[in-house]
Short mmCIF file of C-alpha atoms in Angstrom, two decimals:
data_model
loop_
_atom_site.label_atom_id
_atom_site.label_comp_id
_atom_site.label_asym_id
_atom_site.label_seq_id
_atom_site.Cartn_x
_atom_site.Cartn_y
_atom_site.Cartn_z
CA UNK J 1 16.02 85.70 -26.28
CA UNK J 2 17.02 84.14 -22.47
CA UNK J 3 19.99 83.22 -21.97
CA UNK J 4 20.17 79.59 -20.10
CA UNK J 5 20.98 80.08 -16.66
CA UNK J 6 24.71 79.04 -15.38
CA UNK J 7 25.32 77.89 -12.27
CA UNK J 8 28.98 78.48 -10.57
CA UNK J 9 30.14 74.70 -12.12
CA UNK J 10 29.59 75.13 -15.42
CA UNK J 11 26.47 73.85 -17.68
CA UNK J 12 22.84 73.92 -17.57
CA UNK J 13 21.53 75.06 -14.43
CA UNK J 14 19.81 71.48 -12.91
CA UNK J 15 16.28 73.14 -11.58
CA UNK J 16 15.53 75.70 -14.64
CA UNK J 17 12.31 76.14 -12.95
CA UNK J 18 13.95 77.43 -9.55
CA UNK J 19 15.20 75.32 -6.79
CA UNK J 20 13.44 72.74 -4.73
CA UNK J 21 10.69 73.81 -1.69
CA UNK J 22 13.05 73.76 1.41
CA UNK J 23 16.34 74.49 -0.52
CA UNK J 24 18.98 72.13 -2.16
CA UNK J 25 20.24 69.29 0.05
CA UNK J 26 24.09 69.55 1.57
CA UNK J 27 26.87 68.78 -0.68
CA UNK J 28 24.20 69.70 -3.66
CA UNK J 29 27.36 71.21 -5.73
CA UNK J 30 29.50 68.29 -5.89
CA UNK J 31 25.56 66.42 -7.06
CA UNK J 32 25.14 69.61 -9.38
CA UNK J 33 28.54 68.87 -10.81
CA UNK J 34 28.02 65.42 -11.80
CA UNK J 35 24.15 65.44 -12.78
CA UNK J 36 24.73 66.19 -16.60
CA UNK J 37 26.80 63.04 -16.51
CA UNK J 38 23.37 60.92 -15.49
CA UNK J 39 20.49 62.86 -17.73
CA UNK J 40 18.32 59.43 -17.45
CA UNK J 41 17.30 60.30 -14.04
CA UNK J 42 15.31 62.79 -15.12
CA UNK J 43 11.56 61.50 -14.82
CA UNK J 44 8.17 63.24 -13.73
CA UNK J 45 5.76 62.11 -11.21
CA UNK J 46 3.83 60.49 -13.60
CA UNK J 47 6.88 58.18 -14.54
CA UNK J 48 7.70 57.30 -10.71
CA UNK J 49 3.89 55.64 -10.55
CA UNK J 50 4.56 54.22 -13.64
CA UNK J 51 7.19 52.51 -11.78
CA UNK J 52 6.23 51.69 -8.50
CA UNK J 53 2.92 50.06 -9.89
CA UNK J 54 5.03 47.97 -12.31
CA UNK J 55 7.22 46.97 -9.24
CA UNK J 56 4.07 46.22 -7.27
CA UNK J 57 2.30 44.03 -9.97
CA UNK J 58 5.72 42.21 -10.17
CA UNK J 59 6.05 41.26 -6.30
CA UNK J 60 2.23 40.04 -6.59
CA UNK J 61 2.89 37.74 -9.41
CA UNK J 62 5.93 36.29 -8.03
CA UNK J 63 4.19 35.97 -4.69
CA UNK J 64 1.58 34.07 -6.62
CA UNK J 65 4.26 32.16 -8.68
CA UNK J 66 5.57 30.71 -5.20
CA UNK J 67 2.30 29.86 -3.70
CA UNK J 68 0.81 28.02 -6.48
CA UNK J 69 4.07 25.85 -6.96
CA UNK J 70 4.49 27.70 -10.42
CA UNK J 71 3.03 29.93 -13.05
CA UNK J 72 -1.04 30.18 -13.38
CA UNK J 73 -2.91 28.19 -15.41
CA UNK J 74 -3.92 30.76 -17.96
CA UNK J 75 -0.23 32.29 -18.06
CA UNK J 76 0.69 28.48 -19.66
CA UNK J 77 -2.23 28.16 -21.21
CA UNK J 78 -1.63 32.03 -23.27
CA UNK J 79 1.57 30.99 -24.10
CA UNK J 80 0.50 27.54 -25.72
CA UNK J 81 -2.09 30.27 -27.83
CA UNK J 82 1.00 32.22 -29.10
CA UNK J 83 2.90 29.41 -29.95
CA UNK J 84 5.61 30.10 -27.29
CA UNK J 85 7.57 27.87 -25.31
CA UNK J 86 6.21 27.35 -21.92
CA UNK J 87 6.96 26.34 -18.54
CA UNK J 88 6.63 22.86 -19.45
CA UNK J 89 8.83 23.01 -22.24
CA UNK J 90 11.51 24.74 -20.36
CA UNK J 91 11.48 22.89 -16.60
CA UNK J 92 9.49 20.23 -16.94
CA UNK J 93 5.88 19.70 -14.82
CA UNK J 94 5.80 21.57 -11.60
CA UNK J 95 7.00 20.45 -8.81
CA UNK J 96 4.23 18.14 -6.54
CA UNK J 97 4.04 16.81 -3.23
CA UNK J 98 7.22 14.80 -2.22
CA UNK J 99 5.72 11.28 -2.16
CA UNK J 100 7.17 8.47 0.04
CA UNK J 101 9.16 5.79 -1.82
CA UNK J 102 7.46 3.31 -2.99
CA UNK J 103 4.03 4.64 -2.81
CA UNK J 104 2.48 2.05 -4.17
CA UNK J 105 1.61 -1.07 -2.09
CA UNK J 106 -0.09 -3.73 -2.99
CA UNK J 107 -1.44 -6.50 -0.30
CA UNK J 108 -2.60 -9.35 -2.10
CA UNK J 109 -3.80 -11.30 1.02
CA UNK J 110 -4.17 -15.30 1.06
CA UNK J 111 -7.39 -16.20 2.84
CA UNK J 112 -7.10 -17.90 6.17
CA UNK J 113 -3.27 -16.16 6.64
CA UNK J 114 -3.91 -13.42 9.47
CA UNK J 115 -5.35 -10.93 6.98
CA UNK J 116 -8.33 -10.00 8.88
CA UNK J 117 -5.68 -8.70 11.35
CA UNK J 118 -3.22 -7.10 9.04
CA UNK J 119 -6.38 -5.29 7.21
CA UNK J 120 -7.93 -4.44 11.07
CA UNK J 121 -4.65 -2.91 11.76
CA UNK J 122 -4.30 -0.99 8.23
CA UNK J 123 -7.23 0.92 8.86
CA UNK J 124 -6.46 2.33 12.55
CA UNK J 125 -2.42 2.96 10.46
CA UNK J 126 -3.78 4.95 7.83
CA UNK J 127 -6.17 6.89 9.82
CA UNK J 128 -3.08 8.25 11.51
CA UNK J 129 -0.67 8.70 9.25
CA UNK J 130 -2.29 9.70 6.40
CA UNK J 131 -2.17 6.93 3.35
CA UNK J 132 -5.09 6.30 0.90
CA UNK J 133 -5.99 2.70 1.91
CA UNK J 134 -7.72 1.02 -0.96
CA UNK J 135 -10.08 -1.60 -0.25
CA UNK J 136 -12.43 -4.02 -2.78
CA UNK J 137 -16.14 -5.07 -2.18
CA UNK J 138 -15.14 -8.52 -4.58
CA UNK J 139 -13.85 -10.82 -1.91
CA UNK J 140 -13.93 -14.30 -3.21
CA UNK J 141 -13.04 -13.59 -6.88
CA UNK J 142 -9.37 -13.82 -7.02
CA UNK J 143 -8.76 -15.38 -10.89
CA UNK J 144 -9.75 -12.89 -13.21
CA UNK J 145 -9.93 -12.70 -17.35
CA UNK J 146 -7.71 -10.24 -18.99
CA UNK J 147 -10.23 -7.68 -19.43
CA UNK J 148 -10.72 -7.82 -15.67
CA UNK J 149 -7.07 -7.60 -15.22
CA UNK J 150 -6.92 -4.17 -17.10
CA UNK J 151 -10.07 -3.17 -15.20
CA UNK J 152 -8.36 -3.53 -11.88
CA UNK J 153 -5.39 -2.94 -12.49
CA UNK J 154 -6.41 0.63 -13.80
CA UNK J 155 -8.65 1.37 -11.16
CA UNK J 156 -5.56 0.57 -8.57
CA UNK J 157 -2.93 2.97 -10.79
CA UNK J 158 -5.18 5.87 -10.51
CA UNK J 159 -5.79 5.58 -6.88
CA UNK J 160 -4.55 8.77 -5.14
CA UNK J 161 -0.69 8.08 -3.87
CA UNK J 162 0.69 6.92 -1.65
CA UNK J 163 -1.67 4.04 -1.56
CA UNK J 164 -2.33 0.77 -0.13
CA UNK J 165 -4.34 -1.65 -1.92
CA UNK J 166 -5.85 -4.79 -0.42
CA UNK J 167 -7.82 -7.48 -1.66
CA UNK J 168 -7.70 -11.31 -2.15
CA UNK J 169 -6.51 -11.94 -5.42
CA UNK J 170 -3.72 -13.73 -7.40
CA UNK J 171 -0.72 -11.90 -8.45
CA UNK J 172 -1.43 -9.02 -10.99
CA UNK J 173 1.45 -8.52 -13.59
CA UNK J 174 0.89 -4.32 -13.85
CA UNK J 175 3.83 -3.66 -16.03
CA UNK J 176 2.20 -6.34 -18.44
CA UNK J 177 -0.65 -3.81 -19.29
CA UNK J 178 1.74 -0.97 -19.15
CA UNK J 179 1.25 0.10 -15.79
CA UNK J 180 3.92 0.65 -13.42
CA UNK J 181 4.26 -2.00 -10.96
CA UNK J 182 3.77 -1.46 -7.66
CA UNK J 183 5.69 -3.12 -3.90
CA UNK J 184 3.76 -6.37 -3.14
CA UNK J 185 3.53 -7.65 0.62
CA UNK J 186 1.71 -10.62 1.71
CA UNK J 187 1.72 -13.34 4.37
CA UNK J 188 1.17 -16.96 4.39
CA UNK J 189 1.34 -20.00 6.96
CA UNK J 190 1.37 -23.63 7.43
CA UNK J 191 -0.01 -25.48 4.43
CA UNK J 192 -2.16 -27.84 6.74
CA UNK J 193 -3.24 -25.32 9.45
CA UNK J 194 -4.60 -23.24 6.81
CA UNK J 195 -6.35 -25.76 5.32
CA UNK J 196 -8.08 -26.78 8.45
CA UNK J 197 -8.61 -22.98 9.51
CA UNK J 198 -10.38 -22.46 6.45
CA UNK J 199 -12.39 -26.41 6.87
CA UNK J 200 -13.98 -25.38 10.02
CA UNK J 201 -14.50 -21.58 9.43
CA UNK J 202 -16.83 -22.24 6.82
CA UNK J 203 -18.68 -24.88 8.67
CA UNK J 204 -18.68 -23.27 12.40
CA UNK J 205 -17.39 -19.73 12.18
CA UNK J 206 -15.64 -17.48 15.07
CA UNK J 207 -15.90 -16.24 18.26
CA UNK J 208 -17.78 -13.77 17.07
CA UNK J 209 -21.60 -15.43 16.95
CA UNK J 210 -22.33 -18.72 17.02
CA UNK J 211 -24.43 -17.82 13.50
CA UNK J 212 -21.85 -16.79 12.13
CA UNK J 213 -20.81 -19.85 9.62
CA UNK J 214 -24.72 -19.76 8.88
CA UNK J 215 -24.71 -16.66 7.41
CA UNK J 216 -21.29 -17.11 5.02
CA UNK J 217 -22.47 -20.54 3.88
CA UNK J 218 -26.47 -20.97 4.28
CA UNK J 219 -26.66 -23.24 1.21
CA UNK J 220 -24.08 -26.17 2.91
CA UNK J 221 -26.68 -29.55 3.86
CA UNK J 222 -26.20 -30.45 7.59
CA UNK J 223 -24.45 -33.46 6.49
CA UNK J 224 -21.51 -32.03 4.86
CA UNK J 225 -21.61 -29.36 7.57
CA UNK J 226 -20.59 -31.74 9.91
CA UNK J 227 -18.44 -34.31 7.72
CA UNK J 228 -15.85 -35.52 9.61
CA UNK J 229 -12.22 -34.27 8.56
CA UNK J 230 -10.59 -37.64 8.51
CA UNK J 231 -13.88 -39.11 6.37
CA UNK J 232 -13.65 -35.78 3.96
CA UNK J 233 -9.25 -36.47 3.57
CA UNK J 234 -9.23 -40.23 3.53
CA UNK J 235 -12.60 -40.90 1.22
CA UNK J 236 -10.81 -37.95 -1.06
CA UNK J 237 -13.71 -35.31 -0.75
CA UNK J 238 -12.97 -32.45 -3.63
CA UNK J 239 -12.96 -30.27 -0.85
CA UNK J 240 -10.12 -32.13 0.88
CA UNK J 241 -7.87 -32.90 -2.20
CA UNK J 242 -6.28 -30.93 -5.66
CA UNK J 243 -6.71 -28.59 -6.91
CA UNK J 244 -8.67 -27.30 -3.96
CA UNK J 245 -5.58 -27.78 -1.86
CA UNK J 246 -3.37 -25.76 -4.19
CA UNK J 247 -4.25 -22.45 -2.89
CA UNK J 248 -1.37 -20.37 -1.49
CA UNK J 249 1.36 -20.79 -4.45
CA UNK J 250 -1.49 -19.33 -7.12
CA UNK J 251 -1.47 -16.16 -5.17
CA UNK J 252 1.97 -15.63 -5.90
CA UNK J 253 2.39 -17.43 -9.19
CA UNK J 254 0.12 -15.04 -10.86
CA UNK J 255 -2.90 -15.33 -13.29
CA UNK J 256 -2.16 -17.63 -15.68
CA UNK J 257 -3.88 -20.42 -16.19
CA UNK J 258 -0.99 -22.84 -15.34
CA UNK J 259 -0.89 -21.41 -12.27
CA UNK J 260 -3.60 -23.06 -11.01
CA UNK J 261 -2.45 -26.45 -11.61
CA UNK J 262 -0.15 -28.23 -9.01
CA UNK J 263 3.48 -28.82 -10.62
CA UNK J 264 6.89 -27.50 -10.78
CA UNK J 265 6.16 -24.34 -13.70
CA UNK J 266 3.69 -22.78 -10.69
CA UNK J 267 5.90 -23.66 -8.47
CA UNK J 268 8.97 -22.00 -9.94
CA UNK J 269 7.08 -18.89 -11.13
CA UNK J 270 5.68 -18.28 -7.22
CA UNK J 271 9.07 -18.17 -6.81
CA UNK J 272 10.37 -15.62 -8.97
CA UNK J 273 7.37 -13.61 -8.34
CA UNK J 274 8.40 -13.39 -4.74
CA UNK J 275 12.39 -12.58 -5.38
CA UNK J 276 11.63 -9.72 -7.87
CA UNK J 277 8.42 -8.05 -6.81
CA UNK J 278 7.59 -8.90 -3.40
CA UNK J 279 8.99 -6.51 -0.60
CA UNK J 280 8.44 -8.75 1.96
CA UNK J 281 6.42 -12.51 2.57
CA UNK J 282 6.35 -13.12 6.01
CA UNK J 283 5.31 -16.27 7.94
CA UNK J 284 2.26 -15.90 10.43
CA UNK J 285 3.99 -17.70 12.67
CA UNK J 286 5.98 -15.25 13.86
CA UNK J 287 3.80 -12.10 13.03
CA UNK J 288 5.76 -10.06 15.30
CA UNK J 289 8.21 -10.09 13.56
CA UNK J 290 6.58 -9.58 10.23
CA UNK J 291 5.00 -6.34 11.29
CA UNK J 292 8.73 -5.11 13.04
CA UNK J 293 10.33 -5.82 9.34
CA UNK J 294 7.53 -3.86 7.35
CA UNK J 295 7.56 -0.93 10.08
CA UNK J 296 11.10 -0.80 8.98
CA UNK J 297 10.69 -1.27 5.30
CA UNK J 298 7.38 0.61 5.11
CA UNK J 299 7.37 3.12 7.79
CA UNK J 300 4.92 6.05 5.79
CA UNK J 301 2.95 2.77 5.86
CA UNK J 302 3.44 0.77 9.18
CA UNK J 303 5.20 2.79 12.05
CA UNK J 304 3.97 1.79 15.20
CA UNK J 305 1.84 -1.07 14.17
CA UNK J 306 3.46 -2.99 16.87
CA UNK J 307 2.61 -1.39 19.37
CA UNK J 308 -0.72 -1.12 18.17
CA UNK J 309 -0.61 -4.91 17.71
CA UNK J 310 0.19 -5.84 21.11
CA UNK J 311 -1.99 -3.12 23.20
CA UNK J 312 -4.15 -5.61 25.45
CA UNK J 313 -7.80 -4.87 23.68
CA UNK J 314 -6.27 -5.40 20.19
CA UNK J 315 -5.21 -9.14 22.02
CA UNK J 316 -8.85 -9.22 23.27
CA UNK J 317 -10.62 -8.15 19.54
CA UNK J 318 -8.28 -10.73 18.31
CA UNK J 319 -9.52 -13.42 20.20
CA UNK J 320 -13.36 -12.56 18.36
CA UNK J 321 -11.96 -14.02 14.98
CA UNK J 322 -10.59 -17.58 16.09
CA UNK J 323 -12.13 -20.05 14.18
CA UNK J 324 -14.29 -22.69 16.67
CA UNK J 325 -14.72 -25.72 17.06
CA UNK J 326 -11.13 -26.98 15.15
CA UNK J 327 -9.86 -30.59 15.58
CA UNK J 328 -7.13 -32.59 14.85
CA UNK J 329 -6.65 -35.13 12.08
CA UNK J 330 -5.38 -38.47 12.46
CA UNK J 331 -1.66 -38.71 11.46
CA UNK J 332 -2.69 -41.31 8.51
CA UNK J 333 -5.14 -38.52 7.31
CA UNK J 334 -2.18 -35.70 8.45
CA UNK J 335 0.76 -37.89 5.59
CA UNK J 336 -2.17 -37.54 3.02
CA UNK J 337 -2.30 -33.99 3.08
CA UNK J 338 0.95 -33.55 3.08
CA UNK J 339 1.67 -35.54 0.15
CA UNK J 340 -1.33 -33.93 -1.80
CA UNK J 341 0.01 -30.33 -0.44
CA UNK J 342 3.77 -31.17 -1.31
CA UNK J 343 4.49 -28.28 -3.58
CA UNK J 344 2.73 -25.64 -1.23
CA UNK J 345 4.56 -27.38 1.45
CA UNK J 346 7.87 -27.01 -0.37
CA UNK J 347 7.31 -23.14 -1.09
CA UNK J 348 6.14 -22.34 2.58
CA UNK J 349 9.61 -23.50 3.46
CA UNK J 350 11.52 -21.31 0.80
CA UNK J 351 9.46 -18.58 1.77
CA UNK J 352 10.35 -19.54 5.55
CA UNK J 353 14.20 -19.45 4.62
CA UNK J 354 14.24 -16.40 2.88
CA UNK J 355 12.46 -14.50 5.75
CA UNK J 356 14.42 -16.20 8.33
CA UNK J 357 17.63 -14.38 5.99
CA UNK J 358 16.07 -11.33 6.16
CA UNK J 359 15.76 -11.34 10.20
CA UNK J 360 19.06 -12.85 10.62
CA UNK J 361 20.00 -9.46 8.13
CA UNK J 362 18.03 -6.98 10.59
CA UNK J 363 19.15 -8.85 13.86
CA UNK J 364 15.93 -11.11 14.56
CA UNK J 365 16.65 -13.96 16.23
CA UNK J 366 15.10 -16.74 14.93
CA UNK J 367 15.24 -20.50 15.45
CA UNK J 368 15.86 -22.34 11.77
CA UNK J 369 15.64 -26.11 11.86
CA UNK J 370 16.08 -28.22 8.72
CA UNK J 371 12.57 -28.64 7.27
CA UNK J 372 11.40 -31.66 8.79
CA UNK J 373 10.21 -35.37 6.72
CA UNK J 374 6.85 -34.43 7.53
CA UNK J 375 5.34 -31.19 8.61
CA UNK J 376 5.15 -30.51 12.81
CA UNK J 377 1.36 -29.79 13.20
CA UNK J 378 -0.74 -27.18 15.82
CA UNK J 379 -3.96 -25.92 16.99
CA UNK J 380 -3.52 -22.44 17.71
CA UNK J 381 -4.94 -21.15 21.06
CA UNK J 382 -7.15 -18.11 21.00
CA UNK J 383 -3.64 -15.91 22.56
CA UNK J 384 -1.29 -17.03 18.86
CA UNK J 385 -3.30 -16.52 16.35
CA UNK J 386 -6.26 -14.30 14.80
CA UNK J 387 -8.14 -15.38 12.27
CA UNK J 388 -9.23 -13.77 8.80
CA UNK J 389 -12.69 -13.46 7.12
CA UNK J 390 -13.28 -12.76 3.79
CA UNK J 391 -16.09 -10.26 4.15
CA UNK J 392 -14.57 -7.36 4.81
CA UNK J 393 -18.47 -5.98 5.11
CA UNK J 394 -19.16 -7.39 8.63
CA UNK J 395 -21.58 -5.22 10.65
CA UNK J 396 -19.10 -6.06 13.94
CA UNK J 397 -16.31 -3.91 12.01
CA UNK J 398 -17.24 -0.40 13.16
CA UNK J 399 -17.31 -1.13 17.28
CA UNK J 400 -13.55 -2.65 16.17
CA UNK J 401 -12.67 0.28 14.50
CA UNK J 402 -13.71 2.96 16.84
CA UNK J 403 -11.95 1.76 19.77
CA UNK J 404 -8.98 2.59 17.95
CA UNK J 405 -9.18 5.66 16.95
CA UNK J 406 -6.38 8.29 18.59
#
């Protein structure tokens, strides 16, 4: 029987089998010495591959755990089979895209308030910066049933975020249905001058054809086509008094059924609407400084609409959507409207002060007057304001479009 081979330290020799090709390494004796300290770094060849691949299958996965923003599907998936905890359970849903706060926007534009420009301007904006604007082929249905309601209102919460959704409709309560509510904007102007806007759009158009008007309202006889304004507001038309002249404060006051009926409860509900979920109402008056504020507020959404608003062929464009052929009431038929329009009249002006706050807030000048005993009247000229339409569907829109594409 061998003996085991000793080496000059003491112990079992380290290579039984005869010393490495090319000789031990320097300083092998001290290593010789304190090998049968460490005998678990003895492995073969076999067990180093073993190794390495397990090393190299661990790299890939975590390679792929970092790309995909967390563990593969079937890894979650095969421990839900076992009945082990899983990624969920343990950190929650994987992290998404950061989103910009809020990411929900709704505009909930009143006809005849600038919205054709706003919505113009919204599609050049999210073209370049990269928001899922939401638009709606229903343009004149803006009081809906409940069933509707929960129709849109699910059709809006599922939209891809951040969105912005546009339409002409009255206030939609989301949380009411159990959806989360989103940031409402909007804009509205003088009672009267929309009024009359809207009275000679539908009989005459815009700049942009002279068939224009014939096309939106083909059914209206020549006679009440051209009914005089003062005849339609001092022989009390239904077109010229309530509830067709309560128009702007149901957009705000929501869809209820009071809301539709000129008094104090619609009144005081627009109100509230506006101070808890409206983001901004601006005045079209000074749209300027409506679009400055929601470049600020919104500026995923809006940055560098104004300068967009004020390049010299947006001006020119502009001028293709003034309503034509607009005159002026007498000031017996002017009192009449304001007395029928006295509760729009009186929320236009609390709108009015609250944005005028929120200038003063952001350093906006702006020149506040006490409202005055009866409402100062103009005609715009083609330069102050651009009109809305209704149909968003307008086969003029693409030439608009394309000349602003960057």
């Amino acid at each position: 029987m061998k003996k085991k081979q000793q080496h000059p330290g003491g112990g079992a020799d380290p290579w039984p089998h005869g010393a490495p090709l090319g000789g031990a390494p320097p300083g092998l004796g001290s290593w010789k010495r304190r090998l049968p300290l460490l005998p678990f770094l003895r492995f073969s060849l076999r067990d180093y591959g073993f190794c390495m691949a397990t090393l190299l299958v661990f790299c890939l996965g975590s390679l792929l755990y970092q790309l995909s923003g967390g563990p593969p599907r079937f890894l979650l998936d095969l421990r839900q089979y076992l009945g082990n905890s899983t990624y969920l359970d343990d950190h929650g849903p994987p992290p998404s895209k950061v989103l910009p706060f809020p990411s929900q926007v709704v505009y909930n534009r009143v006809g005849k308030c600038g919205s054709r420009t706003v919505v113009l301007l919204l599609r050049i904006l999210s073209e370049k910066h990269g928001f899922n604007l939401v638009t709606s082929d229903i343009h004149n249905k803006t009081r809906l049933t409940k069933n509707e309601q929960m129709e849109l209102i699910k059709n809006i919460s599922t939209a891809e975020q951040p969105y912005l959704f546009t339409r002409h409709v009255h206030f939609l309560n989301f949380s009411r249905f159990g959806g989360d509510q989103p940031v409402y904007i909007n804009i509205i102007r003088d009672p009267v001058n929309r009024f009359l806007s809207n009275y000679f759009f539908r009989r005459f158009g815009d700049w942009r054809g002279e068939q224009n008007h014939m096309i939106r309202t083909p059914s209206m006889r020549q006679e009440e086509r051209y009914l005089d304004i003062n005849e339609c507001i001092l022989e009390n038309y239904p077109e010229c008094s309530n509830p067709r002249l309560f128009y702007i404060i149901p957009y705000f006051c929501g869809q209820h059924p009071r809301c539709r009926e000129p008094g104090e409860w619609a009144l005081e509900r627009a109100k509230l609407n506006v101070n808890e979920n409206f983001l901004l109402v601006g005045i079209l008056e000074e749209l300027e400084d409506v679009l400055l504020l929601l470049e600020r507020f919104l500026p995923h959404y809006f940055k560098g609409v104004l300068s967009i608003y004020k390049d010299p062929e947006h001006r020119k464009l502009g001028n293709m959507t003034v309503t034509v052929k607009k005159t002026v009431p007498s000031p017996e038929a002017v009192q009449i409207l304001y007395q029928r329009m006295r509760y729009e009249y009186e929320f236009y002006h609390y709108v009015k002060e609250q944005f005028h706050l929120l200038k003063r807030k952001f350093g906006l000048k702006s020149h506040v007057s006490k409202p005055p005993l009866r409402p100062h009247f103009f005609i715009p000229t083609p330069l102050e304001t651009e009109e809305p339409i209704d149909d968003e569907e307008q086969d003029d829109e693409k030439w608009l479009e394309d000349i602003y594409k960057r």
